[in-house]
Short mmCIF file of C-alpha atoms in Angstrom, two decimals:
data_model
loop_
_atom_site.label_atom_id
_atom_site.label_comp_id
_atom_site.label_asym_id
_atom_site.label_seq_id
_atom_site.Cartn_x
_atom_site.Cartn_y
_atom_site.Cartn_z
CA MET R 1 -4.88 -1.73 -0.50
CA LYS R 2 -1.81 -2.02 1.29
CA THR R 3 1.72 -1.49 0.49
CA LYS R 4 0.60 -0.55 3.43
CA THR R 5 4.46 -1.32 2.47
CA TYR R 6 6.08 -7.78 4.35
CA THR R 7 6.87 -12.10 5.76
CA SER R 8 3.46 -12.64 5.81
CA VAL R 9 2.56 -10.40 9.17
CA ILE R 10 5.89 -7.93 8.62
CA LEU R 11 3.86 -6.84 4.79
CA LEU R 12 1.55 -5.64 7.13
CA PHE R 13 4.14 -3.35 8.87
CA ILE R 14 3.13 -0.01 8.26
CA GLY R 15 5.09 3.56 9.27
CA PHE R 16 5.16 3.72 13.64
CA LEU R 17 6.48 6.15 15.62
CA CYS R 18 10.24 6.12 17.69
CA ASN R 19 10.98 7.23 20.82
CA SER R 20 13.85 7.48 22.39
CA GLN R 21 13.45 7.80 26.27
CA ASN R 22 15.91 8.77 29.96
CA GLN R 23 19.37 8.58 29.59
CA LYS R 24 21.73 8.01 26.85
CA SER R 25 19.57 7.71 24.61
CA ASP R 26 21.69 9.37 22.04
CA ALA R 27 23.72 5.96 22.12
CA LEU R 28 21.41 4.64 19.99
CA GLU R 29 21.45 6.70 17.16
CA GLY R 30 22.65 4.78 14.27
CA SER R 31 22.44 1.30 12.67
CA TRP R 32 22.75 -1.82 14.47
CA MET R 33 22.69 -5.02 13.15
CA GLY R 34 22.84 -9.04 14.08
CA ARG R 35 21.19 -12.45 13.26
CA THR R 36 18.48 -14.22 15.45
CA GLU R 37 19.49 -17.92 16.85
CA THR R 38 16.97 -20.56 15.98
CA LYS R 39 17.50 -23.88 16.31
CA GLU R 40 16.45 -23.64 13.26
CA PRO R 41 18.95 -22.22 10.77
CA SER R 42 16.74 -21.60 7.76
CA TRP R 43 14.57 -19.91 10.50
CA SER R 44 17.40 -17.35 11.09
CA GLU R 45 17.46 -13.91 9.74
CA LEU R 46 19.55 -11.35 10.00
CA VAL R 47 18.21 -7.48 11.36
CA LEU R 48 19.13 -3.84 11.01
CA PHE R 49 17.70 -1.51 13.55
CA ARG R 50 18.08 2.22 12.43
CA PHE R 51 17.72 4.63 14.69
CA GLU R 52 17.74 8.52 14.06
CA LEU R 53 17.49 10.98 15.72
CA LYS R 54 14.89 14.09 15.50
CA LYS R 55 13.96 17.11 17.18
CA ASN R 56 15.35 15.21 20.18
CA GLU R 57 13.36 12.29 19.93
CA PHE R 58 14.16 9.31 17.60
CA LYS R 59 12.22 7.35 15.02
CA GLY R 60 13.17 3.52 14.97
CA TYR R 61 13.18 0.99 11.77
CA MET R 62 13.97 -2.23 10.90
CA ASP R 63 15.65 -3.49 7.85
CA PHE R 64 15.83 -7.39 7.06
CA PRO R 65 18.24 -8.00 3.76
CA ASP R 66 17.79 -11.71 3.62
CA LYS R 67 13.83 -10.99 3.44
CA ARG R 68 14.61 -8.80 1.10
CA LEU R 69 12.89 -5.29 3.13
CA LYS R 70 12.91 -2.33 3.98
CA ASN R 71 12.01 0.81 6.10
CA ILE R 72 9.93 -1.02 8.31
CA PRO R 73 8.67 1.23 11.32
CA LEU R 74 8.97 0.31 14.92
CA ASP R 75 5.95 1.65 17.12
CA LYS R 76 8.63 2.50 19.51
CA VAL R 77 12.10 2.82 21.38
CA TRP R 78 13.05 3.43 24.77
CA ARG R 79 16.30 2.89 26.46
CA VAL R 80 16.17 2.48 30.96
CA LYS R 81 18.92 2.11 31.49
CA ASP R 82 21.37 -0.17 30.33
CA SER R 83 18.00 -1.79 28.70
CA VAL R 84 16.62 -1.16 25.43
CA PHE R 85 12.88 -1.93 24.10
CA ALA R 86 11.85 -1.76 20.94
CA ASP R 87 7.58 -2.43 20.69
CA ALA R 88 5.51 -3.42 17.27
CA ARG R 89 2.87 -4.87 18.71
CA ILE R 90 0.43 -2.67 17.16
CA SER R 91 2.16 -2.91 13.54
CA LEU R 92 1.26 -6.63 14.09
CA GLY R 93 -2.06 -6.73 15.09
CA TRP R 94 -0.82 -8.17 17.92
CA PRO R 95 -2.24 -7.43 21.52
CA ASP R 96 -1.00 -6.08 24.80
CA SER R 97 0.02 -9.73 25.86
CA ALA R 98 1.71 -10.66 23.11
CA PRO R 99 6.40 -10.00 23.26
CA LEU R 100 8.07 -6.92 22.18
CA ILE R 101 9.78 -7.47 19.17
CA PHE R 102 12.95 -6.70 20.72
CA LYS R 103 14.68 -5.79 23.99
CA GLY R 104 18.47 -6.13 25.07
CA ILE R 105 21.26 -4.98 27.37
CA ILE R 106 23.31 -2.40 26.23
CA LYS R 107 27.59 -4.13 26.79
CA GLN R 108 30.87 -3.46 26.33
CA GLY R 109 30.67 0.46 25.80
CA ASP R 110 27.67 0.56 24.36
CA SER R 111 28.71 -1.25 20.99
CA ILE R 112 27.38 -4.28 21.33
CA ILE R 113 23.08 -5.33 22.98
CA GLU R 114 22.45 -8.98 23.94
CA GLY R 115 19.00 -9.41 23.47
CA VAL R 116 16.01 -11.36 22.94
CA TRP R 117 13.79 -11.07 19.42
CA GLY R 118 10.00 -11.32 19.02
CA GLY R 119 10.45 -13.37 22.91
CA HIS R 120 11.94 -16.09 22.46
CA SER R 121 15.32 -16.20 19.82
CA PRO R 122 18.54 -14.91 21.11
CA LEU R 123 19.51 -11.85 19.00
CA LYS R 124 22.90 -9.55 19.50
CA LEU R 125 23.45 -6.50 18.16
CA SER R 126 26.70 -5.05 16.75
CA GLN R 127 26.65 -1.18 15.53
CA THR R 128 27.58 -1.22 12.01
CA ASN R 129 27.85 0.97 8.68
CA PHE R 130 26.51 -1.31 6.53
CA VAL R 131 24.12 0.30 4.58
CA PHE R 132 20.76 -1.57 3.02
CA ASN R 133 19.20 -0.77 -0.22
CA LEU R 134 16.75 -2.35 -2.65
CA LYS R 135 16.56 -2.40 -6.36
CA THR R 136 14.49 0.32 -8.30
CA ASN R 137 13.79 -1.26 -12.26
CA THR R 138 13.36 1.98 -13.89
CA ASN R 139 13.30 0.19 -17.35
CA PRO R 140 9.67 -1.36 -18.43
CA GLN R 141 11.97 -3.53 -21.46
CA VAL R 142 13.20 -7.02 -19.37
CA THR R 143 15.68 -8.45 -21.14
CA GLY R 144 14.95 -11.67 -23.25
CA TYR R 145 11.03 -10.35 -22.89
CA LYS R 146 9.56 -9.09 -25.82
CA ILE R 147 6.88 -5.84 -25.48
CA ILE R 148 3.69 -6.35 -27.21
CA LYS R 149 1.98 -3.35 -25.63
CA LEU R 150 3.65 -0.25 -23.66
CA ILE R 151 0.28 1.58 -22.94
CA GLU R 152 1.82 5.65 -22.29
CA SER R 153 2.30 6.63 -18.95
CA THR R 154 3.64 8.57 -15.90
CA PRO R 155 6.59 8.97 -14.42
CA ILE R 156 7.41 5.33 -11.20
CA LYS R 157 5.94 6.67 -8.30
CA ASP R 158 7.73 6.07 -4.95
CA GLN R 159 5.33 5.59 -1.61
CA GLN R 160 8.04 5.48 0.96
CA ILE R 161 6.99 5.13 4.30
CA THR R 162 3.43 4.96 4.37
CA GLY R 163 1.24 2.29 3.62
CA ASP R 164 -0.73 4.92 0.78
CA CYS R 165 -0.32 2.31 -2.44
CA TRP R 166 -4.11 2.43 -2.93
CA SER R 167 -3.41 6.01 -3.91
CA PHE R 168 -0.31 5.70 -5.25
CA ALA R 169 -1.16 3.12 -7.80
CA THR R 170 -4.63 5.14 -8.68
CA THR R 171 -3.54 8.20 -9.41
CA SER R 172 -1.06 6.50 -12.09
CA PHE R 173 -4.01 4.79 -13.20
CA ILE R 174 -5.78 8.33 -13.67
CA GLU R 175 -3.49 10.67 -14.26
CA THR R 176 -2.85 7.16 -17.59
CA GLU R 177 -6.04 7.79 -18.37
CA ALA R 178 -5.97 11.60 -18.72
CA ILE R 179 -3.08 10.39 -21.16
CA ARG R 180 -5.50 7.93 -23.23
CA LEU R 181 -7.79 11.22 -23.60
CA GLY R 182 -5.42 13.21 -25.46
CA LYS R 183 -4.47 15.46 -21.89
CA LYS R 184 -1.25 16.24 -21.50
CA PRO R 185 0.60 14.23 -18.87
CA VAL R 186 0.44 15.27 -15.29
CA VAL R 187 1.82 14.18 -12.04
CA LEU R 188 -1.38 14.32 -9.31
CA SER R 189 -0.46 14.05 -6.07
CA PRO R 190 -1.67 10.91 -4.73
CA MET R 191 -1.38 12.71 -1.24
CA PHE R 192 -4.94 15.26 -2.05
CA TYR R 193 -6.74 11.69 -1.37
CA VAL R 194 -5.19 10.38 1.29
CA ILE R 195 -6.87 13.53 3.62
CA PRO R 196 -10.33 12.94 2.95
CA THR R 197 -10.45 9.28 2.84
CA TYR R 198 -8.83 8.69 6.17
CA ILE R 199 -11.26 11.24 7.57
CA ASN R 200 -14.37 9.45 5.91
CA LYS R 201 -12.79 6.33 7.20
CA GLY R 202 -12.29 7.85 10.76
CA GLU R 203 -16.28 8.87 10.76
CA ASN R 204 -17.45 5.16 9.94
CA TYR R 205 -15.15 3.36 12.89
CA ILE R 206 -16.62 6.07 15.06
CA ARG R 207 -19.76 5.27 13.97
CA ARG R 208 -19.40 1.57 14.04
CA ASN R 209 -18.26 1.80 17.56
CA GLY R 210 -14.82 0.72 16.44
CA SER R 211 -15.72 -2.46 14.27
CA SER R 212 -15.35 -0.82 11.41
CA PHE R 213 -11.40 -1.03 9.42
CA PHE R 214 -9.16 1.89 10.53
CA ARG R 215 -5.82 1.54 8.90
CA GLU R 216 -3.48 3.25 6.35
CA GLY R 217 -4.60 0.50 3.57
CA ASP R 218 -7.57 1.28 1.37
CA LEU R 219 -8.74 0.59 -2.31
CA THR R 220 -8.93 2.39 -5.90
CA PHE R 221 -12.68 3.35 -4.33
CA SER R 222 -12.05 5.96 -2.66
CA VAL R 223 -9.89 7.76 -4.52
CA LEU R 224 -12.49 8.07 -7.38
CA LYS R 225 -14.86 8.92 -4.76
CA ALA R 226 -12.20 11.95 -3.12
CA TYR R 227 -11.65 12.83 -7.33
CA LYS R 228 -15.30 13.27 -7.44
CA ASP R 229 -15.74 15.26 -4.69
CA PHE R 230 -12.69 17.02 -4.43
CA GLY R 231 -11.03 17.34 -7.94
CA ALA R 232 -6.82 17.18 -8.53
CA ILE R 233 -4.04 18.85 -7.78
CA PRO R 234 -0.84 18.01 -9.36
CA GLU R 235 2.43 16.70 -7.56
CA ASN R 236 4.39 20.26 -7.72
CA VAL R 237 1.66 22.01 -6.19
CA TYR R 238 0.76 19.68 -3.11
CA SER R 239 3.71 17.31 -2.25
CA GLY R 240 1.38 16.23 1.24
CA LYS R 241 4.65 17.68 2.58
CA ASN R 242 5.48 20.08 5.04
CA ASP R 243 9.55 19.59 4.66
CA THR R 244 10.13 19.32 0.49
CA ASP R 245 12.96 17.54 1.62
CA SER R 246 12.04 14.84 3.45
CA LYS R 247 10.61 11.69 2.48
CA HIS R 248 6.85 10.49 2.70
CA ASP R 249 6.20 9.46 6.87
CA HIS R 250 3.27 8.74 8.21
CA THR R 251 4.75 7.54 11.16
CA ASP R 252 3.22 9.60 13.78
CA MET R 253 0.82 10.62 12.07
CA ASN R 254 -1.05 7.21 11.81
CA ASN R 255 -0.54 6.26 15.26
CA ALA R 256 -2.28 9.99 16.05
CA LEU R 257 -5.32 9.31 14.19
CA LEU R 258 -6.12 6.03 15.68
CA GLU R 259 -5.84 7.21 19.60
CA LYS R 260 -8.09 10.33 17.84
CA ALA R 261 -10.62 7.65 16.50
CA LYS R 262 -10.20 5.55 19.81
CA PHE R 263 -11.06 8.58 21.66
CA TYR R 264 -14.11 9.91 20.37
CA LYS R 265 -15.25 6.12 19.65
CA ASN R 266 -15.78 6.07 23.30
CA THR R 267 -17.46 9.56 23.85
CA HIS R 268 -20.92 9.79 24.35
CA GLY R 269 -23.05 12.92 24.55
CA ASP R 270 -20.96 16.05 23.56
CA LEU R 271 -20.06 14.45 19.96
CA THR R 272 -20.46 15.92 16.41
CA PRO R 273 -19.14 14.72 13.63
CA GLU R 274 -18.25 18.15 13.09
CA LEU R 275 -16.13 17.87 15.79
CA TYR R 276 -13.91 14.73 15.15
CA ARG R 277 -13.93 15.34 11.30
CA ASN R 278 -11.90 18.90 12.09
CA ASP R 279 -9.89 16.61 14.92
CA MET R 280 -8.42 13.98 12.27
CA ASN R 281 -8.14 16.62 9.57
CA LYS R 282 -5.55 18.88 11.80
CA ILE R 283 -3.74 16.05 12.39
CA LEU R 284 -3.41 14.91 9.02
CA THR R 285 -2.85 18.42 7.73
CA GLU R 286 -0.08 18.30 10.92
CA THR R 287 2.31 16.14 8.52
CA MET R 288 0.35 16.23 5.00
CA GLY R 289 0.18 20.54 5.18
CA GLU R 290 -2.85 22.49 4.23
CA VAL R 291 -4.23 21.78 0.46
CA PRO R 292 -4.20 24.68 -1.87
CA TYR R 293 -7.44 25.06 -2.79
CA ASN R 294 -6.93 27.30 -5.74
CA PHE R 295 -3.41 27.75 -7.40
CA THR R 296 -1.53 28.25 -10.97
CA TYR R 297 -0.23 25.64 -12.98
CA ASP R 298 0.90 26.18 -16.40
CA GLY R 299 0.03 30.09 -15.82
CA LYS R 300 -2.76 29.66 -15.40
CA GLN R 301 -5.04 29.87 -12.34
CA PHE R 302 -7.07 26.90 -11.54
CA ASN R 303 -9.08 25.53 -8.52
CA THR R 304 -9.09 21.48 -7.43
CA ILE R 305 -12.69 21.18 -9.27
CA SER R 306 -11.47 23.07 -12.35
CA PHE R 307 -8.07 21.25 -12.69
CA ALA R 308 -9.76 17.88 -12.72
CA LYS R 309 -12.20 19.19 -15.49
CA GLU R 310 -9.20 21.00 -17.85
CA ARG R 311 -6.19 19.13 -17.39
CA ILE R 312 -7.78 15.34 -16.74
CA GLY R 313 -10.99 14.75 -17.99
CA ILE R 314 -12.23 11.79 -16.55
CA ASN R 315 -15.58 10.36 -15.43
CA PRO R 316 -14.92 8.47 -12.46
CA ASP R 317 -18.69 6.83 -12.44
CA ASP R 318 -16.96 5.42 -15.94
CA TYR R 319 -14.88 3.20 -13.95
CA VAL R 320 -15.65 -0.24 -12.95
CA GLU R 321 -13.99 -2.77 -10.12
CA ILE R 322 -14.15 -6.37 -11.58
CA THR R 323 -13.31 -9.28 -9.48
CA SER R 324 -13.82 -13.25 -9.44
CA PHE R 325 -15.13 -15.06 -6.92
CA ASN R 326 -17.93 -18.71 -7.25
CA HIS R 327 -19.17 -18.21 -3.33
CA HIS R 328 -20.93 -15.50 -5.47
CA PRO R 329 -22.80 -15.11 -8.41
CA PHE R 330 -20.97 -14.50 -11.17
CA TYR R 331 -22.12 -11.66 -14.28
CA SER R 332 -23.33 -9.68 -10.72
CA LYS R 333 -21.64 -7.21 -8.53
CA PHE R 334 -21.52 -7.62 -4.89
CA ASN R 335 -19.81 -6.77 -1.28
CA LEU R 336 -16.50 -8.10 -1.36
CA GLU R 337 -15.35 -9.19 2.21
CA ILE R 338 -11.70 -7.73 2.89
CA GLU R 339 -11.48 -5.61 5.42
CA ALA R 340 -9.86 -2.52 3.75
CA ASN R 341 -14.04 -2.60 1.80
CA TRP R 342 -15.18 -0.68 5.32
CA ASP R 343 -17.33 1.78 2.80
CA ASN R 344 -18.81 -1.68 1.21
CA ASN R 345 -17.81 -1.02 -1.98
CA GLN R 346 -19.82 -3.40 -5.01
CA TYR R 347 -17.55 -5.74 -7.23
CA LEU R 348 -18.43 -7.00 -10.33
CA ASN R 349 -18.03 -10.85 -10.42
CA LEU R 350 -17.00 -12.70 -13.60
CA PRO R 351 -15.74 -16.09 -14.55
CA LEU R 352 -12.23 -16.33 -14.07
CA ASP R 353 -12.04 -17.16 -18.46
CA ASP R 354 -13.75 -13.89 -18.51
CA PHE R 355 -12.05 -12.40 -16.68
CA SER R 356 -8.32 -13.15 -18.21
CA THR R 357 -10.02 -12.23 -21.48
CA LEU R 358 -11.74 -8.66 -19.81
CA ILE R 359 -7.88 -7.77 -18.85
CA ASP R 360 -5.92 -8.52 -22.27
CA ASN R 361 -8.82 -6.59 -24.26
CA ALA R 362 -8.39 -4.42 -22.15
CA LEU R 363 -4.88 -4.12 -22.23
CA LEU R 364 -4.44 -4.29 -25.90
CA ASN R 365 -7.23 -1.09 -26.86
CA ASN R 366 -5.34 1.37 -24.81
CA TYR R 367 -6.79 0.57 -21.66
CA SER R 368 -4.50 0.67 -18.66
CA ILE R 369 -5.43 -1.21 -15.50
CA CYS R 370 -5.25 -0.89 -11.69
CA TRP R 371 -4.59 -4.31 -9.70
CA ASP R 372 -5.31 -5.30 -6.08
CA GLY R 373 -3.92 -8.15 -5.22
CA ASP R 374 -1.22 -10.42 -2.99
CA ILE R 375 2.47 -9.90 -3.03
CA TYR R 376 3.36 -12.57 -0.53
CA GLU R 377 4.04 -15.05 -2.42
CA GLY R 378 6.71 -15.59 -5.58
CA PHE R 379 6.93 -11.83 -5.31
CA ASN R 380 10.63 -11.49 -6.35
CA ASP R 381 13.53 -9.57 -8.18
CA GLY R 382 11.28 -7.55 -10.36
CA PHE R 383 8.59 -10.19 -11.37
CA ALA R 384 5.96 -12.24 -9.81
CA VAL R 385 5.52 -15.84 -10.97
CA LEU R 386 4.55 -19.38 -9.59
CA ASP R 387 5.15 -22.52 -9.85
CA PRO R 388 5.50 -23.33 -13.64
CA LYS R 389 3.96 -26.36 -12.42
CA ARG R 390 1.06 -24.91 -10.33
CA ILE R 391 -2.55 -25.31 -11.38
CA VAL R 392 -4.29 -22.35 -11.86
CA ASN R 393 -8.26 -22.60 -12.11
CA GLN R 394 -11.28 -20.86 -11.01
CA ASN R 395 -11.78 -23.56 -8.48
CA THR R 396 -7.79 -22.89 -6.82
CA ARG R 397 -8.43 -19.42 -6.49
CA GLN R 398 -11.51 -19.54 -4.68
CA GLU R 399 -10.08 -21.66 -2.44
CA ALA R 400 -6.66 -19.55 -1.70
CA PHE R 401 -9.26 -16.43 -0.65
CA ASP R 402 -11.02 -19.04 1.08
CA ASN R 403 -7.53 -20.12 2.82
CA ARG R 404 -6.26 -16.63 3.03
CA THR R 405 -3.19 -17.53 0.82
CA THR R 406 -4.27 -14.51 -1.38
CA GLU R 407 -5.19 -11.93 0.55
CA ASP R 408 -5.76 -7.64 -0.19
CA VAL R 409 -1.51 -6.64 0.46
CA HIS R 410 -1.06 -4.26 -2.25
CA ASN R 411 -2.17 -1.89 -5.49
CA MET R 412 -0.38 -1.12 -8.60
CA HIS R 413 -0.98 0.00 -11.85
CA ILE R 414 -1.07 -2.19 -15.17
CA ILE R 415 0.83 -0.53 -18.51
CA GLY R 416 1.52 -3.60 -20.69
CA MET R 417 2.46 -6.80 -21.67
CA ALA R 418 5.82 -8.23 -23.03
CA GLU R 419 6.28 -12.25 -23.62
CA ASN R 420 9.39 -14.43 -22.92
CA GLU R 421 11.03 -16.68 -25.29
CA LYS R 422 8.80 -19.49 -25.15
CA GLY R 423 5.76 -17.40 -26.17
CA GLU R 424 4.24 -17.31 -22.21
CA THR R 425 1.94 -13.83 -21.40
CA PHE R 426 3.54 -11.73 -18.48
CA TYR R 427 1.95 -8.25 -17.61
CA ILE R 428 3.80 -4.81 -16.99
CA ILE R 429 3.71 -3.55 -13.44
CA LYS R 430 4.21 -0.49 -12.34
CA ASN R 431 4.96 -0.11 -8.48
CA SER R 432 5.49 2.24 -6.10
CA GLY R 433 6.82 0.43 -3.54
CA ASP R 434 10.43 -1.24 -3.30
CA ALA R 435 10.16 -4.66 -1.15
CA LYS R 436 11.65 -7.45 -2.33
CA ASP R 437 13.15 -5.52 -5.15
CA CYS R 438 10.43 -4.83 -6.79
CA GLY R 439 10.67 -0.74 -7.07
CA GLY R 440 9.47 0.67 -10.36
CA TYR R 441 8.74 -2.20 -13.04
CA LEU R 442 7.87 -5.91 -12.75
CA TYR R 443 6.83 -8.48 -14.28
CA MET R 444 3.68 -10.49 -13.81
CA SER R 445 2.76 -14.29 -15.37
CA ARG R 446 -0.33 -15.01 -16.57
CA SER R 447 -0.81 -17.29 -13.95
CA TYR R 448 0.29 -14.86 -10.80
CA LEU R 449 -2.18 -12.48 -12.24
CA LEU R 450 -5.31 -15.16 -12.04
CA GLN R 451 -4.43 -17.30 -8.95
CA LYS R 452 -3.12 -14.00 -6.94
CA THR R 453 -5.19 -10.89 -7.92
CA ILE R 454 -7.85 -9.79 -5.90
CA SER R 455 -9.10 -7.73 -8.45
CA VAL R 456 -9.15 -4.92 -10.77
CA MET R 457 -10.53 -1.28 -12.48
CA VAL R 458 -10.79 -0.21 -15.49
CA HIS R 459 -13.23 1.52 -18.01
CA LYS R 460 -16.48 0.15 -18.61
CA ASN R 461 -15.33 0.60 -21.87
CA ALA R 462 -12.49 -1.65 -21.69
CA ILE R 463 -15.52 -4.75 -20.98
CA PRO R 464 -15.50 -7.16 -24.45
CA LYS R 465 -18.88 -6.43 -25.97
CA ARG R 466 -20.04 -10.34 -25.44
CA ILE R 467 -19.27 -9.74 -21.40
CA LYS R 468 -20.78 -6.55 -21.51
CA LYS R 469 -23.92 -8.20 -22.85
CA LYS R 470 -24.11 -10.86 -19.61
CA VAL R 471 -23.58 -7.09 -17.07
CA ALA R 472 -25.34 -4.61 -18.23
CA LYS R 473 -27.56 -4.32 -15.14
CA SER R 474 -24.97 -4.30 -12.99
CA ILE R 475 -22.46 -1.61 -14.67
#
């Protein structure tokens, strides 16, 4: 699910609007930095606010250098005389009664803001020229590790200020599958799949009277469904940005979609699916642009369906999501109880040993893997690792899922395997985000994969014959 682009609660922050109000709003433009004051020094954190003026409105973002997190968007920022307020309750999932993320008073010639962070911690902000950057690892080879398998793939992707890791990871997976099938490499548009997914998700939310999931996060299933229904389009034909020089930023779009879905959820009588689907599509295209369903690529005319058939060639029905939890029977499918599974998709359930065997078998036989899992713990500086003394087995995995220390947070793409000097296995991952300095390629230990993975998607032919016999009726 998510990246949506993260502490545990901050990982869930996804792009949000920052509006300026009232007089002297231009004094806020630029960067402001400070450190929270707490009773426990270890809880203190450096906070960097950035306010950008665009079209007479401000967009606001937070960086957390100590936590290696960047571009966490705010809901909004406003000013009343010398008072400044920053709201993040929507992004945090907090109720309206919760405190603002920051409120303060501008002092000393507009160069200092004395305020309170999260409703209780003092925070003094000063204007700064400091620029916080994260690392992106552009080389899958890491010093001290031997690559034992690396599947040919496409360039790394950057989801930027969106929570669309599910589409970025899955399009990377589809591109890699096309290469495996002998197709010429092509970079696809992840945003092409966001539009139909959001509209379908919105309809489900409205029909279920708001009781269904309706945020940026999603799953591989939605990309495969959109691929089956609409095909594919190259990134250089449809980028999903009206302004080609800008970054992907779905702040305004997400807020507008949620507001529209809530409006129709509360509407009775004059209501049709065509009405609200068209309205949501208008919001999406205002940010992402109109999709050119007919286009020229490599000097040849295509539509999105013919392009998928000729230049990609996968059958979306050939793929299966696989997990390993003992609260459901093994070797059969079940509806996995995660929030992003709004469409009630079915997962094949395997014992952990078979789950591990399947992953290695797939990679060693040139089948890459789409990964969904948790990045709250042990995810830092290009690696995803757990304490080597930690015991990982079926029971610890189940316990972590039950107590929610393993959650559906992020999607990535596994394209290879490596070994350290001790002969321990690591998995080579393509990541579309850069939080915790894990942008680009990262290495994930076997124990991390077995403990923190929610599920993986693979081609059915990647399943070993021994396991395939046991699940034949389910796939």
